[in-house]
PDB file of C-alpha atoms in Angstrom:
ATOM      1  CA  UNK A 317      -0.110  -0.159  -0.211  1.00  0.00           C
ATOM      2  CA  UNK A 318       0.815   3.561   0.303  1.00  0.00           C
ATOM      3  CA  UNK A 319       3.353   4.583   2.588  1.00  0.00           C
ATOM      4  CA  UNK A 320       4.805   8.299   3.683  1.00  0.00           C
ATOM      5  CA  UNK A 321       8.738   6.138   3.738  1.00  0.00           C
ATOM      6  CA  UNK A 322      10.866   6.775   0.443  1.00  0.00           C
ATOM      7  CA  UNK A 323      11.818   4.190  -1.433  1.00  0.00           C
ATOM      8  CA  UNK A 324      14.762   6.188  -2.964  1.00  0.00           C
ATOM      9  CA  UNK A 325      15.770   9.085  -4.793  1.00  0.00           C
ATOM     10  CA  UNK A 326      17.221   9.834  -8.203  1.00  0.00           C
ATOM     11  CA  UNK A 327      17.836  12.968 -10.117  1.00  0.00           C
ATOM     12  CA  UNK A 328      16.860  14.620 -13.264  1.00  0.00           C
ATOM     13  CA  UNK A 329      17.248  17.382 -15.075  1.00  0.00           C
ATOM     14  CA  UNK A 330      16.916  18.621 -19.294  1.00  0.00           C
ATOM     15  CA  UNK A 331      19.104  21.026 -20.679  1.00  0.00           C
ATOM     16  CA  UNK A 332      18.800  22.895 -23.536  1.00  0.00           C
ATOM     17  CA  UNK A 333      22.024  24.584 -25.462  1.00  0.00           C
ATOM     18  CA  UNK A 334      20.909  26.927 -28.144  1.00  0.00           C
ATOM     19  CA  UNK A 335      22.458  29.434 -30.764  1.00  0.00           C
ATOM     20  CA  UNK A 336      20.213  31.754 -32.799  1.00  0.00           C
ATOM     21  CA  UNK A 337      20.677  33.511 -36.000  1.00  0.00           C
ATOM     22  CA  UNK A 338      18.043  35.825 -37.416  1.00  0.00           C
ATOM     23  CA  UNK A 339      17.881  38.539 -40.292  1.00  0.00           C
ATOM     24  CA  UNK A 340      15.371  41.534 -40.919  1.00  0.00           C
ATOM     25  CA  UNK A 341      15.592  40.993 -44.802  1.00  0.00           C
ATOM     26  CA  UNK A 342      13.279  44.473 -45.774  1.00  0.00           C
ATOM     27  CA  UNK A 343      10.615  46.398 -43.713  1.00  0.00           C
ATOM     28  CA  UNK A 344       8.233  43.217 -44.454  1.00  0.00           C
ATOM     29  CA  UNK A 345      10.103  40.074 -44.167  1.00  0.00           C
ATOM     30  CA  UNK A 346      12.084  38.812 -41.240  1.00  0.00           C
ATOM     31  CA  UNK A 347      13.154  35.118 -40.477  1.00  0.00           C
ATOM     32  CA  UNK A 348      14.968  33.108 -37.574  1.00  0.00           C
ATOM     33  CA  UNK A 349      16.542  29.746 -36.892  1.00  0.00           C
ATOM     34  CA  UNK A 350      17.774  28.123 -33.799  1.00  0.00           C
ATOM     35  CA  UNK A 351      19.432  25.056 -33.520  1.00  0.00           C
ATOM     36  CA  UNK A 352      18.871  23.131 -30.497  1.00  0.00           C
ATOM     37  CA  UNK A 353      21.126  20.402 -28.123  1.00  0.00           C
ATOM     38  CA  UNK A 354      18.829  19.025 -26.042  1.00  0.00           C
ATOM     39  CA  UNK A 355      20.094  16.938 -23.245  1.00  0.00           C
ATOM     40  CA  UNK A 356      18.085  15.017 -20.704  1.00  0.00           C
ATOM     41  CA  UNK A 357      18.969  12.854 -17.589  1.00  0.00           C
ATOM     42  CA  UNK A 358      16.451  10.937 -15.290  1.00  0.00           C
ATOM     43  CA  UNK A 359      18.677   8.858 -12.639  1.00  0.00           C
ATOM     44  CA  UNK A 360      21.679   7.135 -13.857  1.00  0.00           C
ATOM     45  CA  UNK A 361      20.047   7.306 -17.928  1.00  0.00           C
ATOM     46  CA  UNK A 362      20.649  10.141 -19.964  1.00  0.00           C
ATOM     47  CA  UNK A 363      19.991  11.028 -23.696  1.00  0.00           C
ATOM     48  CA  UNK A 364      21.078  14.198 -26.275  1.00  0.00           C
ATOM     49  CA  UNK A 365      19.086  15.300 -29.191  1.00  0.00           C
ATOM     50  CA  UNK A 366      19.492  17.702 -31.511  1.00  0.00           C
ATOM     51  CA  UNK A 367      16.752  19.977 -32.538  1.00  0.00           C
ATOM     52  CA  UNK A 368      15.296  23.363 -34.474  1.00  0.00           C
ATOM     53  CA  UNK A 369      13.134  26.066 -34.390  1.00  0.00           C
ATOM     54  CA  UNK A 370      12.346  27.943 -37.406  1.00  0.00           C
ATOM     55  CA  UNK A 371      10.493  30.989 -37.795  1.00  0.00           C
ATOM     56  CA  UNK A 372       9.276  33.848 -40.550  1.00  0.00           C
ATOM     57  CA  UNK A 373       7.411  37.430 -39.815  1.00  0.00           C
ATOM     58  CA  UNK A 374       5.793  39.170 -42.577  1.00  0.00           C
ATOM     59  CA  UNK A 375       4.198  43.060 -42.263  1.00  0.00           C
ATOM     60  CA  UNK A 376       2.452  43.299 -45.925  1.00  0.00           C
ATOM     61  CA  UNK A 377       2.110  47.114 -45.399  1.00  0.00           C
ATOM     62  CA  UNK A 378       4.623  48.317 -42.606  1.00  0.00           C
ATOM     63  CA  UNK A 379       3.666  51.889 -43.194  1.00  0.00           C
ATOM     64  CA  UNK A 380      -0.013  51.330 -42.879  1.00  0.00           C
ATOM     65  CA  UNK A 381      -2.051  53.104 -40.255  1.00  0.00           C
ATOM     66  CA  UNK A 382      -2.521  49.627 -38.240  1.00  0.00           C
ATOM     67  CA  UNK A 383       0.082  47.344 -40.041  1.00  0.00           C
ATOM     68  CA  UNK A 384      -0.766  43.541 -39.524  1.00  0.00           C
ATOM     69  CA  UNK A 385       1.876  41.499 -38.725  1.00  0.00           C
ATOM     70  CA  UNK A 386       1.887  37.547 -39.461  1.00  0.00           C
ATOM     71  CA  UNK A 387       4.245  34.683 -38.114  1.00  0.00           C
ATOM     72  CA  UNK A 388       4.640  31.103 -38.434  1.00  0.00           C
ATOM     73  CA  UNK A 389       6.746  28.925 -36.348  1.00  0.00           C
ATOM     74  CA  UNK A 390       8.114  25.373 -36.496  1.00  0.00           C
ATOM     75  CA  UNK A 391       9.255  23.992 -33.176  1.00  0.00           C
ATOM     76  CA  UNK A 392      11.342  21.014 -31.894  1.00  0.00           C
ATOM     77  CA  UNK A 393      11.979  19.677 -35.774  1.00  0.00           C
ATOM     78  CA  UNK A 394      14.560  17.011 -34.481  1.00  0.00           C
ATOM     79  CA  UNK A 395      16.267  13.677 -33.463  1.00  0.00           C
ATOM     80  CA  UNK A 396      14.343  11.357 -31.086  1.00  0.00           C
ATOM     81  CA  UNK A 397      15.406  11.631 -27.409  1.00  0.00           C
ATOM     82  CA  UNK A 398      16.453   7.606 -26.552  1.00  0.00           C
ATOM     83  CA  UNK A 399      17.066   6.455 -23.175  1.00  0.00           C
ATOM     84  CA  UNK A 400      17.355   2.812 -22.658  1.00  0.00           C
ATOM     85  CA  UNK A 401      17.049   0.293 -25.183  1.00  0.00           C
ATOM     86  CA  UNK A 402      15.309   0.847 -28.395  1.00  0.00           C
ATOM     87  CA  UNK A 403      12.268   2.815 -26.618  1.00  0.00           C
ATOM     88  CA  UNK A 404      12.283   6.768 -27.900  1.00  0.00           C
ATOM     89  CA  UNK A 405      10.086   9.659 -27.986  1.00  0.00           C
ATOM     90  CA  UNK A 406       9.918  12.266 -30.505  1.00  0.00           C
ATOM     91  CA  UNK A 407      10.491  15.619 -29.290  1.00  0.00           C
ATOM     92  CA  UNK A 408       7.221  17.807 -29.124  1.00  0.00           C
ATOM     93  CA  UNK A 409       7.238  19.233 -32.839  1.00  0.00           C
ATOM     94  CA  UNK A 410       4.850  22.072 -33.073  1.00  0.00           C
ATOM     95  CA  UNK A 411       3.552  24.570 -35.713  1.00  0.00           C
ATOM     96  CA  UNK A 412       2.232  28.204 -34.797  1.00  0.00           C
ATOM     97  CA  UNK A 413       0.535  30.462 -36.826  1.00  0.00           C
ATOM     98  CA  UNK A 414      -0.339  34.328 -35.447  1.00  0.00           C
ATOM     99  CA  UNK A 415      -1.037  37.628 -36.122  1.00  0.00           C
ATOM    100  CA  UNK A 416      -0.976  40.995 -34.243  1.00  0.00           C
ATOM    101  CA  UNK A 417      -1.771  44.760 -35.196  1.00  0.00           C
ATOM    102  CA  UNK A 418      -1.931  48.191 -33.265  1.00  0.00           C
ATOM    103  CA  UNK A 419      -5.864  48.242 -32.763  1.00  0.00           C
ATOM    104  CA  UNK A 420      -6.153  51.780 -30.620  1.00  0.00           C
ATOM    105  CA  UNK A 421      -3.156  54.339 -29.632  1.00  0.00           C
ATOM    106  CA  UNK A 422      -0.745  52.398 -27.442  1.00  0.00           C
ATOM    107  CA  UNK A 423      -2.727  49.282 -27.457  1.00  0.00           C
ATOM    108  CA  UNK A 424      -1.313  46.467 -29.589  1.00  0.00           C
ATOM    109  CA  UNK A 425      -3.369  42.626 -29.699  1.00  0.00           C
ATOM    110  CA  UNK A 426      -2.129  39.539 -30.746  1.00  0.00           C
ATOM    111  CA  UNK A 427      -3.770  36.086 -31.550  1.00  0.00           C
ATOM    112  CA  UNK A 428      -2.047  33.038 -32.182  1.00  0.00           C
ATOM    113  CA  UNK A 429      -3.164  29.095 -32.809  1.00  0.00           C
ATOM    114  CA  UNK A 430      -0.490  26.298 -31.953  1.00  0.00           C
ATOM    115  CA  UNK A 431      -0.510  22.790 -32.701  1.00  0.00           C
ATOM    116  CA  UNK A 432       1.809  20.244 -31.081  1.00  0.00           C
ATOM    117  CA  UNK A 433       1.884  16.343 -32.394  1.00  0.00           C
ATOM    118  CA  UNK A 434       0.092  15.034 -29.475  1.00  0.00           C
ATOM    119  CA  UNK A 435      -2.027  18.118 -28.083  1.00  0.00           C
ATOM    120  CA  UNK A 436      -5.755  19.357 -29.037  1.00  0.00           C
ATOM    121  CA  UNK A 437      -5.370  23.141 -31.185  1.00  0.00           C
ATOM    122  CA  UNK A 438      -4.245  25.549 -28.470  1.00  0.00           C
ATOM    123  CA  UNK A 439      -5.600  29.084 -29.000  1.00  0.00           C
ATOM    124  CA  UNK A 440      -4.081  32.654 -27.615  1.00  0.00           C
ATOM    125  CA  UNK A 441      -5.175  36.023 -27.532  1.00  0.00           C
ATOM    126  CA  UNK A 442      -3.709  39.009 -25.634  1.00  0.00           C
ATOM    127  CA  UNK A 443      -3.340  43.204 -25.631  1.00  0.00           C
ATOM    128  CA  UNK A 444      -0.559  45.101 -24.484  1.00  0.00           C
ATOM    129  CA  UNK A 445      -1.231  48.544 -23.417  1.00  0.00           C
ATOM    130  CA  UNK A 446       2.072  50.851 -23.573  1.00  0.00           C
ATOM    131  CA  UNK A 447       2.533  54.579 -21.618  1.00  0.00           C
ATOM    132  CA  UNK A 448       5.355  56.748 -22.183  1.00  0.00           C
ATOM    133  CA  UNK A 449       6.210  58.519 -18.616  1.00  0.00           C
ATOM    134  CA  UNK A 450       8.843  60.710 -20.557  1.00  0.00           C
ATOM    135  CA  UNK A 451      11.961  60.144 -23.204  1.00  0.00           C
ATOM    136  CA  UNK A 452      13.494  57.613 -20.818  1.00  0.00           C
ATOM    137  CA  UNK A 453      10.799  55.548 -19.365  1.00  0.00           C
ATOM    138  CA  UNK A 454       7.885  53.358 -20.749  1.00  0.00           C
ATOM    139  CA  UNK A 455       5.219  51.171 -18.886  1.00  0.00           C
ATOM    140  CA  UNK A 456       3.154  48.112 -19.976  1.00  0.00           C
ATOM    141  CA  UNK A 457      -0.094  46.240 -18.843  1.00  0.00           C
ATOM    142  CA  UNK A 458      -0.444  43.161 -20.427  1.00  0.00           C
ATOM    143  CA  UNK A 459      -3.288  40.589 -20.551  1.00  0.00           C
ATOM    144  CA  UNK A 460      -4.220  37.566 -22.250  1.00  0.00           C
ATOM    145  CA  UNK A 461      -5.758  34.177 -22.323  1.00  0.00           C
ATOM    146  CA  UNK A 462      -4.336  30.959 -23.548  1.00  0.00           C
ATOM    147  CA  UNK A 463      -6.798  27.780 -23.890  1.00  0.00           C
ATOM    148  CA  UNK A 464      -3.513  25.018 -23.279  1.00  0.00           C
ATOM    149  CA  UNK A 465      -5.007  24.176 -19.484  1.00  0.00           C
ATOM    150  CA  UNK A 466      -8.870  24.651 -20.522  1.00  0.00           C
ATOM    151  CA  UNK A 467     -10.452  21.316 -19.206  1.00  0.00           C
ATOM    152  CA  UNK A 468      -9.040  22.483 -15.289  1.00  0.00           C
ATOM    153  CA  UNK A 469     -10.982  24.364 -12.913  1.00  0.00           C
ATOM    154  CA  UNK A 470     -10.047  27.803 -11.884  1.00  0.00           C
ATOM    155  CA  UNK A 471      -8.793  30.436 -13.835  1.00  0.00           C
ATOM    156  CA  UNK A 472      -6.343  28.413 -16.111  1.00  0.00           C
ATOM    157  CA  UNK A 473      -5.342  30.418 -18.734  1.00  0.00           C
ATOM    158  CA  UNK A 474      -5.774  33.681 -17.646  1.00  0.00           C
ATOM    159  CA  UNK A 475      -2.485  36.011 -17.497  1.00  0.00           C
ATOM    160  CA  UNK A 476      -1.527  39.484 -16.407  1.00  0.00           C
ATOM    161  CA  UNK A 477       1.597  41.368 -16.447  1.00  0.00           C
ATOM    162  CA  UNK A 478       3.136  44.950 -16.231  1.00  0.00           C
ATOM    163  CA  UNK A 479       6.853  45.993 -17.655  1.00  0.00           C
ATOM    164  CA  UNK A 480       8.822  48.851 -17.333  1.00  0.00           C
ATOM    165  CA  UNK A 481      11.495  49.752 -20.100  1.00  0.00           C
ATOM    166  CA  UNK A 482      14.376  52.145 -19.548  1.00  0.00           C
ATOM    167  CA  UNK A 483      15.832  53.571 -22.695  1.00  0.00           C
TER     168      UNK A 483
END
């Protein structure tokens, strides 16, 4: 049966070493890629996998009154994590499509849709309000919702935040 006495102890860890390159081609198009070395340990077992993320960002009319920016990101494309024997697991391959635009003065809104290999569709939306407090200081308030944990009770998925930027 259940007991409060531990049967033993073990350690575990996940580490990711990344290198990223991004390039802005012009005012409308940017792209980037990240290479990853992923190392996992569980007790005396360890595994190393190699992966990458890649993304593009496109703003068709960057000089418009309310320029809309579109993005696409491929996450975790790569090799499998293999621990013992012939058992292995794929990296959580995912695709994200998103869009964002200013909707009012000082307010920007964004929405994205994410699909990982083994999850339902995840929808996220949010907005940010920015206020300049002078030439050297900007403040921001953010609010958003993410549907990833919508099946759990409570206020899961709601996020609020604030930040300060010194120029």
